[in-house]
Amino acid sequence: MGKDKTKNQKKLKVAANHNAEEEFNAVPHSFVFQRGQIGKNVQQLIVDVRRAMEPFTARSLKVRKKNTLKDFVAVAGPLGVTHFMIFTKTTTNVNFKFVRLPKGPTLSFKVNQYSLMKDVVSSLKKHRMHEEQFTHPPLLVLNNFGNQGMHVKLMATMFQNMFPSINVHKVNLNTIRRCILINYDDETQQLDFRHYSLKVVPVGMSKGMKKLLQEKFPNMSRWEDISELLVKGANLSESEAEQDGDHNITELPQACAGRGNMKAQQSAVRLTEIGPRMTLQLVKIEEGLSDGKVLYHGFIQKTEEEIKAMLDSREKKLQRKKERKKKQEGDVERKKNLKEENKKRSLAGMKRKRGDGEASDSEVEDPGTLGDQDPADQSEDDDAEYYRQEVGEEPDKDLFLHTKKRFSQKPGPPRKKFKGSGKEKPKSDTRGGHNRPHSGKSPIQKRGANVGGKAFKSAHKLKGQKFQGKGTEHRPQQGGKKFPGSKRGFGPKSPKTGHKPKGPGHKPKGPGHKPKGPGHKPKGPGHKPADKRGKPFKQKRK
């Protein structure tokens, strides 16, 4: 196991991390993204520009269709992003916007020509590009940015602020591996954007000449003449074919990476283009983030009067915008206050209604204590009134008289009845928990009334004296004597002969009634016959 770090080492590490974080936050950062629909080539161009702007750029920035410029501005502040490079495409050309955050200005360019990184590298005989070159920012070189005008100076300042500044006296030469060249052409007023890989080599003989001097003959089968071995520019690109001379040979102030690159020795600086390439033309310069006044336009020239009128129109537009915003804020506040007032009124109404309800409940008499009225009379009056409302006729006098009998019974447990007594034994059939009505029709049903509810139930419950048979045999009501014709079991009885008509007070039965045989004898006055199946039923009240 390794030894634990000492306190001094920990302090040095913390200080180094703090300094690195401060340096990282101090340098400019950029976003490179597109707006709208673009093709595959423009998308690849964006990837190549991000590669050239490394390491202080968002290499894997994801852009969605719903994202707006305000979304990027909102994210740029916390991340320390200072520049936007926005690509758009129309049916005729490709446009490029260069924005300085947070308050502008915005430079709009037209991309006349561009070449991708893969196209440039494919034209090289031997390219010099590796990952270590992209760990440090490139060296910016501006060419021909002189006293051409204010717009040219503004462009130069914008490009300079896009890359971290370099202290010439403290810079480490090993950190400079790439170079970005921006050249301005006075005649065409176009910008040339180039990206190079940088290499430092000692000045000396060519590789082919060294092999000849070492008696090592190279393979010349692919050459047509031996002069191609000595000519350095054969089959090379524009950057590779450049001859070493006074323009690229210099004395190194410090040792540099590479064999023979010693301090105070002559070495040559060689550039190899790695792409991408772009030819840009300035269109206009605006204040702010593409929403301010136009400071310069490359195609449209306006007089002072037109500029003044445009500024006045912009001021009026901004004033109207402020008024609309102020009005909207007032409407929002007014609606909020109105909502609060309605809420207060609603709560007050609810409290008032609750208080009125409590007062009315205290004044209402309890329905369970209705004065001194007899409960039997109350029930009878209710049933009679309900009968009048439903049937529309006056009820019979003896229809609801049973209620008084029910309430007139003495309180307490029922008295025991003996079997041998000759008195009536009013009983109810409670098999299954329900009172079973008789098979005949009540007076209400005969009149065709749709009777239901309280009166109907009361009429059927208390319509007459009921009895219950024991088993399948009916017990006699007088002296324990069986009625003639009664048998054990169920089913209809056989008709008897010698039937005599009943007394003069007898009322004939309905049309569906079948008379019994001639031998039928009338029963006693207290006799209550059973139904066809031998089940007890309610006797029709006389």
Coordinates of C-alpha atoms in Angstrom, one line a residue:
M1 CA 0.0 0.0 0.0
G2 CA 1.1 3.5 -0.7
K3 CA 1.8 6.0 2.0
D4 CA -0.8 8.4 3.1
K5 CA -0.5 12.0 1.9
T6 CA 0.9 14.5 4.2
K7 CA -0.9 17.7 5.3
N8 CA 1.4 19.8 3.0
Q9 CA 0.6 17.6 0.0
K10 CA -3.1 17.9 0.7
K11 CA -2.9 21.6 1.0
L12 CA -1.0 21.9 -2.3
K13 CA -3.5 19.7 -4.1
V14 CA -6.5 21.8 -2.8
A15 CA -4.7 25.0 -3.9
A16 CA -3.9 23.6 -7.3
N17 CA -7.6 22.6 -7.8
H18 CA -8.7 26.0 -6.7
N19 CA -6.4 27.8 -9.1
A20 CA -7.4 25.5 -12.0
E21 CA -11.0 26.2 -11.3
E22 CA -10.4 29.9 -11.3
E23 CA -8.4 29.7 -14.5
F24 CA -11.2 27.6 -16.2
N25 CA -13.8 30.2 -15.2
A26 CA -11.7 33.1 -16.3
V27 CA -11.4 31.9 -19.9
P28 CA -14.2 32.3 -22.5
H29 CA -16.5 29.4 -23.3
S30 CA -18.7 28.9 -26.3
F31 CA -21.8 27.1 -27.6
V32 CA -21.9 25.9 -31.2
F33 CA -25.4 24.9 -32.3
Q34 CA -28.0 25.2 -35.1
R35 CA -31.4 26.7 -35.5
G36 CA -34.1 25.3 -37.7
Q37 CA -33.8 22.6 -40.3
I38 CA -30.2 21.9 -41.6
G39 CA -28.7 19.2 -43.8
K40 CA -26.2 16.5 -43.0
N41 CA -23.3 18.5 -44.3
V42 CA -24.0 21.6 -42.2
Q43 CA -24.5 19.3 -39.2
Q44 CA -21.0 17.8 -39.8
L45 CA -19.6 21.4 -40.2
I46 CA -21.0 22.2 -36.7
V47 CA -19.2 19.1 -35.3
D48 CA -16.0 20.2 -37.0
V49 CA -16.2 23.7 -35.6
R50 CA -16.8 22.4 -32.1
R51 CA -13.7 20.3 -32.6
A52 CA -11.7 23.3 -33.5
M53 CA -13.0 25.3 -30.5
E54 CA -12.0 22.7 -28.0
P55 CA -11.4 22.4 -25.1
F56 CA -13.6 25.4 -23.9
T57 CA -16.8 24.5 -25.7
A58 CA -19.7 22.1 -25.3
R59 CA -18.6 19.2 -27.5
S60 CA -21.8 17.0 -26.9
L61 CA -24.4 19.8 -26.8
K62 CA -27.9 18.4 -27.5
V63 CA -30.4 20.7 -29.2
R64 CA -34.1 20.0 -29.6
K65 CA -36.6 21.5 -31.9
K66 CA -38.5 23.1 -29.0
N67 CA -35.5 24.9 -27.7
T68 CA -35.4 28.7 -28.2
L69 CA -32.7 31.3 -28.0
K70 CA -33.9 32.3 -24.5
D71 CA -33.3 28.7 -23.3
F72 CA -29.7 28.8 -24.3
V73 CA -29.3 32.3 -22.8
A74 CA -30.7 31.1 -19.5
V75 CA -28.3 28.1 -19.4
A76 CA -25.3 30.1 -20.5
G77 CA -25.1 32.3 -17.4
P78 CA -24.6 29.5 -14.8
L79 CA -22.2 27.6 -17.1
G80 CA -20.1 30.7 -17.8
V81 CA -20.7 30.7 -21.6
T82 CA -19.6 33.9 -23.3
H83 CA -20.1 33.3 -27.0
F84 CA -22.7 31.7 -29.3
M85 CA -21.9 30.4 -32.8
I86 CA -25.2 29.7 -34.5
F87 CA -25.7 28.1 -37.9
T88 CA -28.8 28.3 -40.0
K89 CA -29.7 27.2 -43.5
T90 CA -32.1 28.6 -46.1
T91 CA -33.0 27.5 -49.6
T92 CA -30.2 29.6 -51.1
N93 CA -27.3 29.8 -48.6
V94 CA -25.9 28.9 -45.2
N95 CA -25.8 31.7 -42.5
F96 CA -23.6 32.0 -39.4
K97 CA -24.2 34.3 -36.4
F98 CA -21.5 35.2 -33.9
V99 CA -23.0 36.4 -30.6
R100 CA -21.4 37.9 -27.5
L101 CA -23.2 37.4 -24.2
P102 CA -24.9 38.7 -22.3
K103 CA -25.7 42.0 -24.1
G104 CA -24.3 41.6 -27.6
P105 CA -23.3 42.6 -30.2
T106 CA -24.4 40.1 -32.9
L107 CA -22.4 39.6 -36.1
S108 CA -24.2 38.0 -39.0
F109 CA -22.2 36.3 -41.7
K110 CA -23.0 34.5 -44.9
V111 CA -21.0 31.3 -45.5
N112 CA -20.0 31.5 -49.2
Q113 CA -17.8 28.3 -49.1
Y114 CA -16.9 25.6 -46.6
S115 CA -15.0 22.3 -46.5
L116 CA -15.3 19.7 -43.9
M117 CA -12.5 18.3 -41.8
K118 CA -12.7 14.9 -43.5
D119 CA -12.3 16.4 -46.9
V120 CA -9.2 18.4 -45.9
V121 CA -7.5 15.5 -44.2
S122 CA -8.2 13.2 -47.2
S123 CA -6.1 15.5 -49.4
L124 CA -3.1 15.2 -47.2
K125 CA -0.3 12.8 -47.8
K126 CA 0.5 12.5 -44.1
H127 CA -1.7 14.3 -41.6
R128 CA -0.6 15.3 -38.2
M129 CA -3.6 15.2 -35.9
H130 CA -3.9 13.4 -32.6
E131 CA -6.0 13.8 -29.4
E132 CA -3.3 15.5 -27.4
Q133 CA -3.5 18.5 -29.7
F134 CA -7.1 19.2 -28.6
T135 CA -6.3 19.3 -24.8
H136 CA -5.1 22.9 -25.1
P137 CA -6.8 25.9 -26.8
P138 CA -5.5 26.9 -30.3
L139 CA -3.4 29.9 -31.1
L140 CA -5.4 32.7 -32.8
V141 CA -3.7 34.6 -35.7
L142 CA -5.5 37.6 -37.2
N143 CA -4.1 38.8 -40.6
N144 CA -4.8 42.1 -42.4
F145 CA -7.1 43.5 -39.8
G146 CA -5.9 47.1 -40.1
N147 CA -7.6 50.5 -40.2
Q148 CA -10.3 49.4 -42.6
G149 CA -13.3 50.7 -40.6
M150 CA -15.1 50.4 -37.3
H151 CA -16.9 47.2 -38.4
V152 CA -13.5 45.5 -39.1
K153 CA -12.1 46.5 -35.7
L154 CA -15.2 45.2 -34.1
M155 CA -14.8 41.9 -35.9
A156 CA -11.2 41.6 -34.8
T157 CA -12.2 42.4 -31.2
M158 CA -14.9 39.7 -31.2
F159 CA -12.6 37.0 -32.5
Q160 CA -9.9 37.9 -30.0
N161 CA -12.3 37.7 -27.1
M162 CA -13.4 34.2 -28.3
F163 CA -10.1 32.6 -27.3
P164 CA -8.2 32.8 -24.0
S165 CA -5.4 35.5 -24.0
I166 CA -1.8 34.4 -24.0
N167 CA 1.0 36.0 -22.0
V168 CA 4.1 35.9 -24.4
H169 CA 6.6 35.9 -21.6
K170 CA 5.1 33.1 -19.6
V171 CA 3.6 30.8 -22.2
N172 CA 4.7 27.2 -22.5
L173 CA 5.6 26.3 -26.1
N174 CA 4.5 22.7 -25.6
T175 CA 0.9 23.8 -25.0
I176 CA 0.7 25.4 -28.5
R177 CA -0.2 22.5 -30.8
R178 CA -2.8 24.1 -33.0
C179 CA -3.4 27.4 -34.8
I180 CA -6.5 29.1 -36.2
L181 CA -5.9 31.7 -38.9
I182 CA -8.5 34.4 -39.8
N183 CA -7.6 36.4 -42.8
Y184 CA -9.5 39.5 -44.0
D185 CA -9.5 40.4 -47.8
D186 CA -9.9 44.1 -48.5
E187 CA -11.0 43.7 -52.1
T188 CA -13.7 41.0 -51.6
Q189 CA -14.4 41.9 -47.9
Q190 CA -14.4 38.3 -47.0
L191 CA -12.9 36.3 -44.1
D192 CA -11.0 33.1 -44.6
F193 CA -11.1 30.7 -41.6
R194 CA -8.4 28.1 -41.5
H195 CA -7.4 25.5 -38.9
Y196 CA -3.8 24.1 -38.7
S197 CA -1.8 21.6 -36.8
L198 CA 1.5 23.0 -35.6
K199 CA 4.9 21.2 -35.5
V200 CA 8.4 22.4 -34.6
V201 CA 11.3 20.6 -36.3
P202 CA 15.1 21.3 -36.3
V203 CA 16.5 22.9 -39.5
G204 CA 18.6 20.4 -41.5
M205 CA 18.7 18.0 -44.5
S206 CA 15.7 16.3 -45.9
K207 CA 15.0 12.7 -45.0
G208 CA 15.7 11.4 -48.5
M209 CA 19.1 13.2 -48.6
K210 CA 20.0 11.7 -45.2
K211 CA 19.3 8.2 -46.5
L212 CA 21.6 8.8 -49.5
L213 CA 24.4 10.0 -47.3
Q214 CA 23.9 7.0 -45.0
E215 CA 24.2 4.7 -48.1
K216 CA 20.6 3.6 -47.7
F217 CA 18.9 3.8 -51.0
P218 CA 15.1 4.4 -50.8
N219 CA 12.5 2.7 -52.9
M220 CA 12.2 4.7 -56.1
S221 CA 9.9 2.4 -58.0
R222 CA 7.0 4.8 -57.6
W223 CA 8.9 7.9 -58.9
E224 CA 9.6 8.7 -62.5
D225 CA 12.8 10.7 -61.9
I226 CA 15.4 10.8 -59.1
S227 CA 14.8 14.6 -58.8
E228 CA 11.5 13.8 -57.0
L229 CA 13.5 12.4 -54.1
L230 CA 15.3 15.8 -53.7
V231 CA 12.3 18.0 -54.4
K232 CA 10.4 18.5 -51.1
G233 CA 7.2 19.7 -52.6
A234 CA 6.4 16.7 -54.8
N235 CA 2.9 15.2 -54.2
L236 CA 2.2 17.4 -51.2
S237 CA -0.6 19.7 -50.2
E238 CA -0.3 23.4 -50.1
S239 CA 0.7 23.5 -46.4
E240 CA 3.0 20.4 -46.7
A241 CA 4.8 21.7 -49.8
E242 CA 5.8 24.9 -48.1
Q243 CA 9.6 25.3 -48.1
D244 CA 11.5 26.1 -45.0
G245 CA 13.0 29.6 -45.1
D246 CA 13.4 32.8 -43.3
H247 CA 9.6 33.1 -42.9
N248 CA 9.3 30.0 -40.7
I249 CA 12.7 29.5 -39.2
T250 CA 13.3 30.9 -35.7
E251 CA 15.4 30.5 -32.6
L252 CA 13.6 28.7 -29.8
P253 CA 13.5 30.6 -26.5
Q254 CA 13.0 27.3 -24.6
A255 CA 13.2 23.6 -25.2
C256 CA 10.3 22.2 -27.2
A257 CA 9.0 18.7 -27.7
G258 CA 10.7 16.9 -30.6
R259 CA 14.1 15.5 -31.4
G260 CA 16.7 18.2 -31.7
N261 CA 14.5 21.1 -30.5
M262 CA 16.9 22.6 -28.0
K263 CA 17.0 26.0 -26.5
A264 CA 18.7 28.7 -28.6
Q265 CA 18.8 26.4 -31.6
Q266 CA 17.4 27.1 -35.1
S267 CA 14.1 25.3 -35.7
A268 CA 11.4 25.5 -38.3
V269 CA 7.6 25.9 -37.5
R270 CA 5.5 23.8 -39.9
L271 CA 1.8 24.0 -40.3
T272 CA -0.5 21.3 -41.6
E273 CA -4.1 22.1 -42.3
I274 CA -6.6 19.8 -40.6
G275 CA -9.9 21.7 -41.4
P276 CA -12.5 22.8 -41.5
R277 CA -12.4 25.7 -44.0
M278 CA -14.9 28.6 -44.2
T279 CA -15.2 31.7 -46.4
L280 CA -17.4 34.2 -44.6
Q281 CA -18.9 37.6 -45.7
L282 CA -20.1 40.1 -43.1
V283 CA -23.8 41.0 -43.6
K284 CA -24.7 43.2 -40.6
I285 CA -23.9 44.1 -37.0
E286 CA -26.7 44.5 -34.4
E287 CA -26.9 45.6 -30.9
G288 CA -28.1 43.1 -28.3
L289 CA -29.0 39.5 -29.0
S290 CA -30.3 39.9 -32.6
D291 CA -33.0 42.4 -31.4
G292 CA -31.2 45.8 -31.2
K293 CA -30.7 48.5 -33.8
V294 CA -28.4 47.8 -36.8
L295 CA -25.0 49.3 -36.4
Y296 CA -23.7 48.3 -39.8
H297 CA -25.1 46.6 -42.9
G298 CA -23.0 45.3 -45.8
F299 CA -25.7 45.7 -48.5
I300 CA -28.1 48.5 -47.4
Q301 CA -27.0 52.0 -46.8
K302 CA -29.3 54.5 -45.1
T303 CA -29.2 58.3 -44.7
E304 CA -29.2 60.1 -41.4
E305 CA -32.9 61.0 -41.7
E306 CA -33.8 57.4 -42.3
I307 CA -31.7 56.2 -39.4
K308 CA -33.4 58.9 -37.1
A309 CA -36.9 57.8 -38.3
M310 CA -36.0 54.2 -37.6
L311 CA -34.7 55.0 -34.1
D312 CA -37.9 56.9 -33.4
S313 CA -40.0 54.1 -34.6
R314 CA -38.1 51.7 -32.4
E315 CA -38.5 53.9 -29.4
K316 CA -42.3 54.1 -29.9
K317 CA -42.4 50.3 -30.3
L318 CA -40.5 49.9 -27.0
Q319 CA -42.8 52.4 -25.3
R320 CA -45.9 50.5 -26.5
K321 CA -44.4 47.3 -25.3
K322 CA -43.8 48.8 -21.8
E323 CA -47.4 50.1 -21.7
R324 CA -48.8 46.7 -22.6
K325 CA -46.7 45.0 -20.0
K326 CA -47.8 47.5 -17.4
K327 CA -51.5 47.0 -18.3
Q328 CA -51.1 43.3 -18.2
E329 CA -49.6 43.5 -14.7
G330 CA -52.5 45.7 -13.6
D331 CA -55.1 43.3 -15.0
V332 CA -53.5 40.4 -13.2
E333 CA -53.5 42.4 -9.9
R334 CA -57.1 43.4 -10.4
K335 CA -58.2 39.9 -11.1
K336 CA -56.3 38.7 -8.0
N337 CA -58.0 41.3 -5.8
L338 CA -61.4 40.4 -7.3
K339 CA -60.9 36.8 -6.6
E340 CA -60.0 37.5 -3.0
E341 CA -63.1 39.6 -2.5
N342 CA -65.3 36.9 -3.9
K343 CA -63.7 34.4 -1.6
K344 CA -64.4 36.6 1.4
R345 CA -68.0 37.2 0.4
S346 CA -68.5 33.4 -0.1
L347 CA -67.1 32.7 3.3
A348 CA -69.3 35.3 4.9
G349 CA -72.4 33.9 3.2
M350 CA -71.5 30.4 4.3
K351 CA -71.1 31.6 8.0
R352 CA -74.4 33.5 7.8
K353 CA -76.3 30.6 6.3
R354 CA -74.9 28.3 9.0
G355 CA -76.0 30.7 11.7
D356 CA -79.6 30.9 10.3
G357 CA -79.8 27.2 10.1
E358 CA -78.9 26.7 13.7
A359 CA -81.5 29.3 14.8
S360 CA -84.2 27.7 12.8
D361 CA -83.4 24.2 14.1
S362 CA -83.7 25.5 17.7
E363 CA -87.1 27.0 17.0
V364 CA -88.6 23.8 15.3
E365 CA -90.4 21.5 17.7
D366 CA -89.1 18.0 18.0
P367 CA -91.4 15.7 15.9
G368 CA -91.1 13.0 18.6
T369 CA -93.0 15.1 21.2
L370 CA -96.1 16.3 19.5
G371 CA -98.2 17.7 22.3
D372 CA -100.8 15.7 24.0
Q373 CA -102.2 14.0 20.9
D374 CA -102.8 10.3 21.1
P375 CA -100.4 8.3 18.9
A376 CA -103.3 6.1 17.7
D377 CA -105.2 9.2 16.5
Q378 CA -102.1 10.6 14.8
S379 CA -101.5 7.3 12.9
E380 CA -105.2 7.0 11.9
D381 CA -105.3 10.6 10.7
D382 CA -102.1 10.1 8.7
D383 CA -103.4 6.9 7.0
A384 CA -106.7 8.5 6.2
E385 CA -105.2 11.6 4.7
Y386 CA -102.7 9.5 2.6
Y387 CA -105.7 7.4 1.4
R388 CA -107.5 10.6 0.3
Q389 CA -104.5 11.9 -1.6
E390 CA -103.7 8.7 -3.4
V391 CA -107.2 7.3 -4.1
G392 CA -109.2 10.5 -4.3
E393 CA -112.1 9.2 -2.3
E394 CA -113.1 9.1 1.4
P395 CA -112.0 5.9 3.2
D396 CA -114.6 3.6 4.8
K397 CA -115.3 4.4 8.5
D398 CA -114.1 1.0 9.7
L399 CA -111.0 0.9 7.5
F400 CA -108.5 2.5 10.0
L401 CA -110.4 1.7 13.3
H402 CA -107.9 -1.1 14.1
T403 CA -105.2 1.4 14.9
K404 CA -107.0 2.4 18.1
K405 CA -107.3 -1.2 19.1
R406 CA -103.6 -1.7 18.5
F407 CA -102.6 1.3 20.7
S408 CA -105.3 0.6 23.3
Q409 CA -103.7 -2.6 24.4
K410 CA -102.2 -2.6 27.8
P411 CA -98.5 -2.4 28.0
G412 CA -96.5 -5.3 29.2
P413 CA -95.9 -9.0 28.1
P414 CA -98.8 -10.7 26.3
R415 CA -101.0 -13.0 28.4
K416 CA -100.9 -16.7 27.9
K417 CA -103.8 -18.3 26.0
F418 CA -105.0 -21.8 26.7
K419 CA -105.7 -24.2 24.0
G420 CA -109.0 -25.4 25.3
S421 CA -110.6 -21.9 25.7
G422 CA -113.4 -21.0 23.4
K423 CA -112.1 -17.4 22.9
E424 CA -110.5 -16.2 19.7
K425 CA -106.8 -16.6 19.5
P426 CA -105.5 -13.8 17.3
K427 CA -102.2 -14.9 15.9
S428 CA -100.2 -14.0 12.9
D429 CA -98.3 -16.2 10.5
T430 CA -94.7 -15.1 10.9
R431 CA -93.0 -17.9 9.1
G432 CA -89.9 -16.5 7.3
G433 CA -90.2 -13.2 9.2
H434 CA -93.1 -11.9 6.9
N435 CA -96.9 -11.6 7.4
R436 CA -98.7 -13.5 4.7
P437 CA -101.7 -11.7 3.3
H438 CA -104.9 -13.7 2.3
S439 CA -105.7 -14.6 -1.2
G440 CA -108.7 -12.3 -1.5
K441 CA -108.6 -8.7 -2.6
S442 CA -108.8 -5.7 -0.3
P443 CA -111.4 -2.9 -0.8
I444 CA -108.6 -0.7 -2.1
Q445 CA -107.5 -3.2 -4.7
K446 CA -111.2 -3.8 -5.8
R447 CA -111.5 -0.1 -6.6
G448 CA -108.4 -0.2 -8.8
A449 CA -106.4 2.2 -6.8
N450 CA -102.6 2.3 -6.9
V451 CA -102.2 2.1 -3.2
G452 CA -98.8 1.9 -1.6
G453 CA -96.8 3.2 1.3
K454 CA -97.9 3.7 4.8
A455 CA -101.7 3.3 4.4
F456 CA -101.4 0.2 2.3
K457 CA -99.0 -1.5 4.7
S458 CA -101.2 -0.5 7.7
A459 CA -104.4 -1.8 6.0
H460 CA -102.8 -5.2 5.3
K461 CA -101.2 -5.6 8.7
L462 CA -104.3 -4.8 10.7
K463 CA -107.1 -5.9 8.4
G464 CA -108.5 -8.5 10.7
Q465 CA -107.8 -11.2 13.2
K466 CA -105.3 -13.8 12.0
F467 CA -104.6 -17.3 13.2
Q468 CA -102.0 -19.9 12.7
G469 CA -102.5 -23.5 12.3
K470 CA -100.4 -26.1 14.0
G471 CA -99.0 -28.6 11.5
T472 CA -101.3 -29.5 8.7
E473 CA -104.5 -29.8 10.9
H474 CA -106.8 -26.9 11.7
R475 CA -107.9 -26.9 15.3
P476 CA -111.6 -26.2 15.9
Q477 CA -112.6 -22.9 17.6
Q478 CA -115.4 -24.2 19.7
G479 CA -115.0 -27.0 22.2
G480 CA -112.2 -28.7 20.3
K481 CA -114.5 -30.2 17.7
K482 CA -113.3 -30.7 14.2
F483 CA -115.2 -29.3 11.3
P484 CA -116.7 -31.8 9.0
G485 CA -114.7 -32.3 5.8
S486 CA -111.4 -31.3 7.4
K487 CA -108.6 -33.8 6.9
R488 CA -104.9 -34.0 7.5
G489 CA -102.7 -33.1 4.6
F490 CA -102.8 -30.5 1.8
G491 CA -104.7 -30.1 -1.4
P492 CA -108.3 -29.2 -2.3
K493 CA -111.2 -30.9 -0.5
S494 CA -113.7 -33.0 -2.3
P495 CA -117.1 -31.4 -2.8
K496 CA -120.0 -32.4 -0.6
T497 CA -123.6 -32.9 -1.4
G498 CA -126.6 -31.4 0.2
H499 CA -125.3 -27.8 0.3
K500 CA -127.6 -25.3 1.9
P501 CA -127.5 -21.6 1.2
K502 CA -126.4 -19.2 3.9
G503 CA -128.5 -16.8 5.9
P504 CA -130.3 -13.7 4.5
G505 CA -127.4 -11.5 5.6
H506 CA -124.9 -13.4 3.4
K507 CA -123.2 -11.4 0.7
P508 CA -122.4 -13.2 -2.6
K509 CA -118.8 -13.7 -3.5
G510 CA -117.0 -12.6 -6.6
P511 CA -117.6 -13.9 -10.1
G512 CA -114.7 -16.3 -9.9
H513 CA -116.1 -18.1 -6.8
K514 CA -117.2 -21.7 -7.1
P515 CA -119.8 -22.9 -4.7
K516 CA -119.3 -26.0 -2.6
G517 CA -121.3 -29.3 -2.9
P518 CA -124.8 -29.8 -1.7
G519 CA -123.7 -31.6 1.5
H520 CA -121.7 -28.6 2.7
K521 CA -122.7 -27.4 6.2
P522 CA -122.0 -23.9 7.3
K523 CA -119.5 -23.5 10.0
G524 CA -119.8 -21.7 13.3
P525 CA -119.7 -17.9 13.7
G526 CA -116.1 -18.1 14.9
H527 CA -114.8 -20.4 12.3
K528 CA -112.0 -19.2 10.1
P529 CA -111.4 -21.5 7.1
A530 CA -107.9 -22.2 5.7
D531 CA -106.8 -21.7 2.1
K532 CA -106.5 -24.5 -0.5
R533 CA -103.0 -25.6 0.6
G534 CA -103.9 -25.7 4.3
K535 CA -102.1 -22.4 5.1
P536 CA -103.6 -19.8 7.4
F537 CA -104.6 -16.5 5.8
K538 CA -106.1 -13.2 6.9
Q539 CA -109.8 -13.2 7.3
K540 CA -111.7 -10.5 5.5
R541 CA -113.1 -8.1 7.9
K542 CA -116.8 -8.0 8.1

